[in-house]
Short mmCIF file of C-alpha atoms and ligand atoms in Angstrom, two decimals:
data_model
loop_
_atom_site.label_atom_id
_atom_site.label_comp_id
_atom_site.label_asym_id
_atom_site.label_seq_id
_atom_site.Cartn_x
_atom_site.Cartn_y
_atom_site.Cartn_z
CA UNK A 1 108.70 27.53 48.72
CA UNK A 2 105.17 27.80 48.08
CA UNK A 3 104.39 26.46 45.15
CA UNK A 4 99.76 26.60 44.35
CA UNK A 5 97.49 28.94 44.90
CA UNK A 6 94.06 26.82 45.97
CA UNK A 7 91.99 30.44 46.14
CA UNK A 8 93.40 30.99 42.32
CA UNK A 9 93.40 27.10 41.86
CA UNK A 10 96.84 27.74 39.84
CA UNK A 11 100.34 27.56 40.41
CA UNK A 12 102.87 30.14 40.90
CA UNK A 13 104.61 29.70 37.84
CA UNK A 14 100.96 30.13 35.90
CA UNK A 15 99.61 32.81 38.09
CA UNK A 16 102.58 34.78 37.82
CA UNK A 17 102.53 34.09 33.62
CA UNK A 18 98.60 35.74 34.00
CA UNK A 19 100.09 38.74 36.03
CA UNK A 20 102.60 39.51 33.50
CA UNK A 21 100.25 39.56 30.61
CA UNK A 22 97.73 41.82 32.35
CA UNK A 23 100.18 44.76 33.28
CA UNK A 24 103.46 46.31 32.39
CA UNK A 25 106.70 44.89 33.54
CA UNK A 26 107.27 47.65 36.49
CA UNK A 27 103.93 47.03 37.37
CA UNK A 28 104.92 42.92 37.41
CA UNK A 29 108.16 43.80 39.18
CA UNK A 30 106.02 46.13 41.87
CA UNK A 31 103.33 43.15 42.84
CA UNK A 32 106.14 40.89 43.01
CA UNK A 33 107.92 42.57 45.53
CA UNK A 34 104.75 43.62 47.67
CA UNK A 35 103.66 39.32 47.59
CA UNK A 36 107.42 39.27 48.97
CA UNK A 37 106.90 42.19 51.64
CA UNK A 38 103.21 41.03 52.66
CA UNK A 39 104.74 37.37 53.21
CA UNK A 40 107.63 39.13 55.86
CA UNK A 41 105.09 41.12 57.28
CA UNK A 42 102.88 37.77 58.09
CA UNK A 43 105.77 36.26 59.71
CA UNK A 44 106.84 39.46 61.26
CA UNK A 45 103.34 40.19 62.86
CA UNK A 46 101.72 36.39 63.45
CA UNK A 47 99.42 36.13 60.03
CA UNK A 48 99.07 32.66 60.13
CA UNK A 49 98.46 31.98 56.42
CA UNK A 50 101.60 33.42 55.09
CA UNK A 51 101.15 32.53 51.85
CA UNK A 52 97.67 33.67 51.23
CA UNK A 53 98.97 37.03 52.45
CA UNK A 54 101.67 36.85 49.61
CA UNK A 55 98.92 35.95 47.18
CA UNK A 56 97.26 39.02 48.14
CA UNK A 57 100.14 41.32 47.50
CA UNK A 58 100.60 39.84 44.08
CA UNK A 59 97.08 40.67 42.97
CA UNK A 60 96.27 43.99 44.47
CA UNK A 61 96.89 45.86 41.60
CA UNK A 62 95.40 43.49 39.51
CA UNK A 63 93.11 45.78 38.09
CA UNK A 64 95.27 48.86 38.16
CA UNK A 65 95.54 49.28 34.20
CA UNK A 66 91.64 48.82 33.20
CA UNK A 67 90.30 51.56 31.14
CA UNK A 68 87.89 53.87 32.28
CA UNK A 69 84.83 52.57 30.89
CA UNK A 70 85.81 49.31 32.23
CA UNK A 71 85.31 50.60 35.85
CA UNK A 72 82.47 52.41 34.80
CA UNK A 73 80.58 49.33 33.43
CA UNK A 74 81.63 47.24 36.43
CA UNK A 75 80.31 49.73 38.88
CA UNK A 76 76.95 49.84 36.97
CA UNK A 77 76.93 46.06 36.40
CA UNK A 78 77.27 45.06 40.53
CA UNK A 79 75.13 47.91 40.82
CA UNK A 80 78.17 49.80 43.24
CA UNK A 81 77.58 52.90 45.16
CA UNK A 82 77.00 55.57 42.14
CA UNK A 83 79.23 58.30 44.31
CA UNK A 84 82.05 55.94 43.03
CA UNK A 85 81.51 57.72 39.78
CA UNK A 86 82.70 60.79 41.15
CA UNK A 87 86.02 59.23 41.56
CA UNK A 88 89.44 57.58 39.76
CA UNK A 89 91.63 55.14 38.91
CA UNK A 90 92.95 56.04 42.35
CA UNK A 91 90.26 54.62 43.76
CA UNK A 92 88.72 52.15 41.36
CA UNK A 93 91.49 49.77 40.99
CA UNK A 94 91.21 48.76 44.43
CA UNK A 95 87.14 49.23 45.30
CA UNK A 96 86.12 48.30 41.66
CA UNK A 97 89.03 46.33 41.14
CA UNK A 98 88.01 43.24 43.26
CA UNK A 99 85.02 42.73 40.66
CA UNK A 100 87.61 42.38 38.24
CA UNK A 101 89.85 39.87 39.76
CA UNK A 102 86.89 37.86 40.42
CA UNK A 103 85.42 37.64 36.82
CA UNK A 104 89.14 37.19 35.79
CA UNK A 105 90.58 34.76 38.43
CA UNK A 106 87.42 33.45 40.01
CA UNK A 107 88.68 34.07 43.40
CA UNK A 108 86.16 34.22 46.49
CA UNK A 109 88.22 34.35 49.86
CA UNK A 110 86.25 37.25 51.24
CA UNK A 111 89.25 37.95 53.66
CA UNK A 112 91.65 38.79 50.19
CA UNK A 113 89.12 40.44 48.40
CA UNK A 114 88.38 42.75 51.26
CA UNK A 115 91.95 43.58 52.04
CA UNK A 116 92.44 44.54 47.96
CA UNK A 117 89.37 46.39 48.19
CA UNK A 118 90.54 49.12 50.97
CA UNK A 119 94.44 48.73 49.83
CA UNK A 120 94.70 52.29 48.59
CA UNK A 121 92.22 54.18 50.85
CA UNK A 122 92.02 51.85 54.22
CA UNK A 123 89.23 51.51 56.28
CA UNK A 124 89.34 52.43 60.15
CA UNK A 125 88.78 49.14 60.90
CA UNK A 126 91.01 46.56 59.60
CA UNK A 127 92.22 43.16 59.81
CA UNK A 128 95.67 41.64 60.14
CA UNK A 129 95.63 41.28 56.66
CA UNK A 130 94.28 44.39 55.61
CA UNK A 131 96.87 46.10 57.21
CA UNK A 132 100.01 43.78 55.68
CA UNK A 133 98.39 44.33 52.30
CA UNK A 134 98.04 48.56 52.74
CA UNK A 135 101.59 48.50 54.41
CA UNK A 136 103.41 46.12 51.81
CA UNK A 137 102.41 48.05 49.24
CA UNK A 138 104.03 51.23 50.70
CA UNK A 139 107.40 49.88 51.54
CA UNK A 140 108.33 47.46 49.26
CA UNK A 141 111.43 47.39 48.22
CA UNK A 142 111.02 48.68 45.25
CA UNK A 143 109.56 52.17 46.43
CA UNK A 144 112.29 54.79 46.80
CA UNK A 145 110.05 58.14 48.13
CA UNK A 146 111.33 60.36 50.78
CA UNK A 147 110.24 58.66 54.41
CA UNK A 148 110.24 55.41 53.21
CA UNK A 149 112.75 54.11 55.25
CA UNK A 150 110.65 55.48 58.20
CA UNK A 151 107.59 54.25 57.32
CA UNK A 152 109.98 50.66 56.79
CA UNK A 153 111.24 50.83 60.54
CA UNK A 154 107.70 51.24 61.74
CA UNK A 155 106.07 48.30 59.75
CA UNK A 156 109.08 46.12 60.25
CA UNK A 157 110.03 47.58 63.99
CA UNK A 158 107.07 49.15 66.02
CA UNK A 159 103.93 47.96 65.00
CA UNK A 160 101.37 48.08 61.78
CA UNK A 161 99.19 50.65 63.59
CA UNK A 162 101.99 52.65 62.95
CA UNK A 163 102.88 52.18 59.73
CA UNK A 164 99.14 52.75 58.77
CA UNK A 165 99.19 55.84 60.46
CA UNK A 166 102.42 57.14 59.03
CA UNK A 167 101.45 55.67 55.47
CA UNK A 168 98.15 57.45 55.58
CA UNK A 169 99.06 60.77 57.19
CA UNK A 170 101.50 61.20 54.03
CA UNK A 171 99.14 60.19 51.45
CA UNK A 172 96.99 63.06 53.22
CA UNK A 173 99.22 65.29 52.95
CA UNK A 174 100.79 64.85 49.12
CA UNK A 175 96.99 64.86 48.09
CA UNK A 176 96.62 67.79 49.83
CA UNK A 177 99.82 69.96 48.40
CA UNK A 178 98.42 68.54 45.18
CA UNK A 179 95.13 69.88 45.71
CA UNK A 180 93.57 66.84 45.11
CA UNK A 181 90.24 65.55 46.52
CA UNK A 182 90.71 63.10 49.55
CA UNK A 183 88.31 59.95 49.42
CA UNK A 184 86.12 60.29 52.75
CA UNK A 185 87.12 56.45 53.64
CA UNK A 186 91.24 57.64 53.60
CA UNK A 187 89.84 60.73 56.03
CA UNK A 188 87.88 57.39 57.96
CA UNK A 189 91.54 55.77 58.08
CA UNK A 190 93.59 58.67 59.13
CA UNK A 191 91.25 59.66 62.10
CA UNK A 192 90.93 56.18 63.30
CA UNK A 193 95.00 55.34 63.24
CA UNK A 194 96.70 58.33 63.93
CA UNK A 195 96.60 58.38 67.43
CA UNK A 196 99.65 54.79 67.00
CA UNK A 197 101.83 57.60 65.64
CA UNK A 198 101.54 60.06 68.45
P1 GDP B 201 99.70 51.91 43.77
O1 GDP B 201 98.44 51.40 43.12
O2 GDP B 201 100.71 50.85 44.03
O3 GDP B 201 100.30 53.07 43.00
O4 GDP B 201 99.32 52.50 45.23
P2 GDP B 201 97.88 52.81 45.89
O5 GDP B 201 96.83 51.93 45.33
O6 GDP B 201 98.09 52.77 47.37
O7 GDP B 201 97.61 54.33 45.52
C1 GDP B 201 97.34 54.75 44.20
C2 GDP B 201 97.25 56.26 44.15
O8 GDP B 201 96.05 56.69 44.82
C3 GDP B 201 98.39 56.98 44.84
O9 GDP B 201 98.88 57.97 43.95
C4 GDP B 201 97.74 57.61 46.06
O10 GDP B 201 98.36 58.83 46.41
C5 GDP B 201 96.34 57.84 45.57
N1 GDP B 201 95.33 57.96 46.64
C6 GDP B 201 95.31 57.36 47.85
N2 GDP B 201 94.26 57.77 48.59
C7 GDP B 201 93.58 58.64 47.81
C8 GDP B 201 92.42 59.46 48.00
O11 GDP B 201 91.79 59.46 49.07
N3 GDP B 201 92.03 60.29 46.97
C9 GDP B 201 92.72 60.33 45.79
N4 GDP B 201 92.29 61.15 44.84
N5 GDP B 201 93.82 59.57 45.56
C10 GDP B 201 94.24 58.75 46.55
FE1 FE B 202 97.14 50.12 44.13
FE1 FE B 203 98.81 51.77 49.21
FE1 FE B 204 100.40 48.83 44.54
#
């Protein structure tokens, strides 16, 4: 249906050819189906631009399979907090990420970029579209996890408070029986949505 990007000043056919040369094919298949999920969740919860919340989906990941030192000089080269050094992939694709898709794409809409910015950690304030992005991501169809079907009735059924809530309260949790170090901005996400879930 929709058929150019103007933020990526490309068509689908040619911004879907870039995707598929920048990451493996189950990546490709997985940003595919969250551009398909963010789109229902824009018509599902009033985002008026539906397909600029597709677009979104599609690049979030964008970044996801940059080296190390790739991060490392982008987060020197914007000059980025330096406690994002102490950090991931996890966390770069999404808060380094954006620089990135930028350079790459040349993309500006301040409303995307934010939204793939905070797509893995959240913020505990968020916009319509930050919270499509975070939630698409988690339930697309794709995904197969135990609670996902849960955490598909509340973004499709209840509300995206919820879904937040749920998503992040389980991303606490597996980092935690992993033993892994929670970013202080998913802690920031948790406290501020879990209360929808309650
Ligand atoms: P994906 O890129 O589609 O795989 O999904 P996300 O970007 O949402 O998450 C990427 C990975 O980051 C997942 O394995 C999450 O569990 C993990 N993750 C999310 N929040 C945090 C965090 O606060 N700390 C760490 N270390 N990892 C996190
Ligand atoms: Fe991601
Ligand atoms: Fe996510
Ligand atoms: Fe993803």
């Amino acid at each position: 249906a929709f058929d150019y990007y103007p933020e990526v000043l490309m068509t689908r056919d040619a911004l879907l050819e870039k995707l598929a040369n920048n990451m493996s094919e189950k990546r490709f298949r997985h940003v595919q189906n969250v551009g398909k999920a963010a789109a229902e969740l824009a018509e599902r919860w009033g985002y008026e631009n539906v397909q600029k919340a597709e677009l979104a989906g599609l690049l979030h990941d964008y970044a996801k399979e940059e080296s190390e030192a790739t991060f490392k000089s982008l987060i020197a080269k914007y000059q980025l907090e330096p406690e994002l050094l102490n950090w991931g992939n996890n966390v770069w694709h999404g808060m380094v990420g954006i620089y990135k898709i930028q350079e790459d794409l040349g993309l500006t809409d301040p409303e995307i970029l934010r939204a793939i910015e905070i797509h893995t950690v959240g913020d505990a304030k968020m916009t319509l579209l930050d919270k499509i992005v975070y939630v698409a991501d988690y339930v697309e169809s794709g995904r197969s996890f135990e609670g996902v079907e849960l955490a598909r009735e509340l973004a499709y059924k209840k509300s995206l408070d919820a879904a937040v809530a749920y998503e992040t309260a389980q991303t606490v949790n597996f980092l935690s029986a992993k033993r892994e170090r929670i970013y202080p901005q998913t802690l920031a996400t948790y406290n501020a949505f879990i209360h929808a879930i309650k």
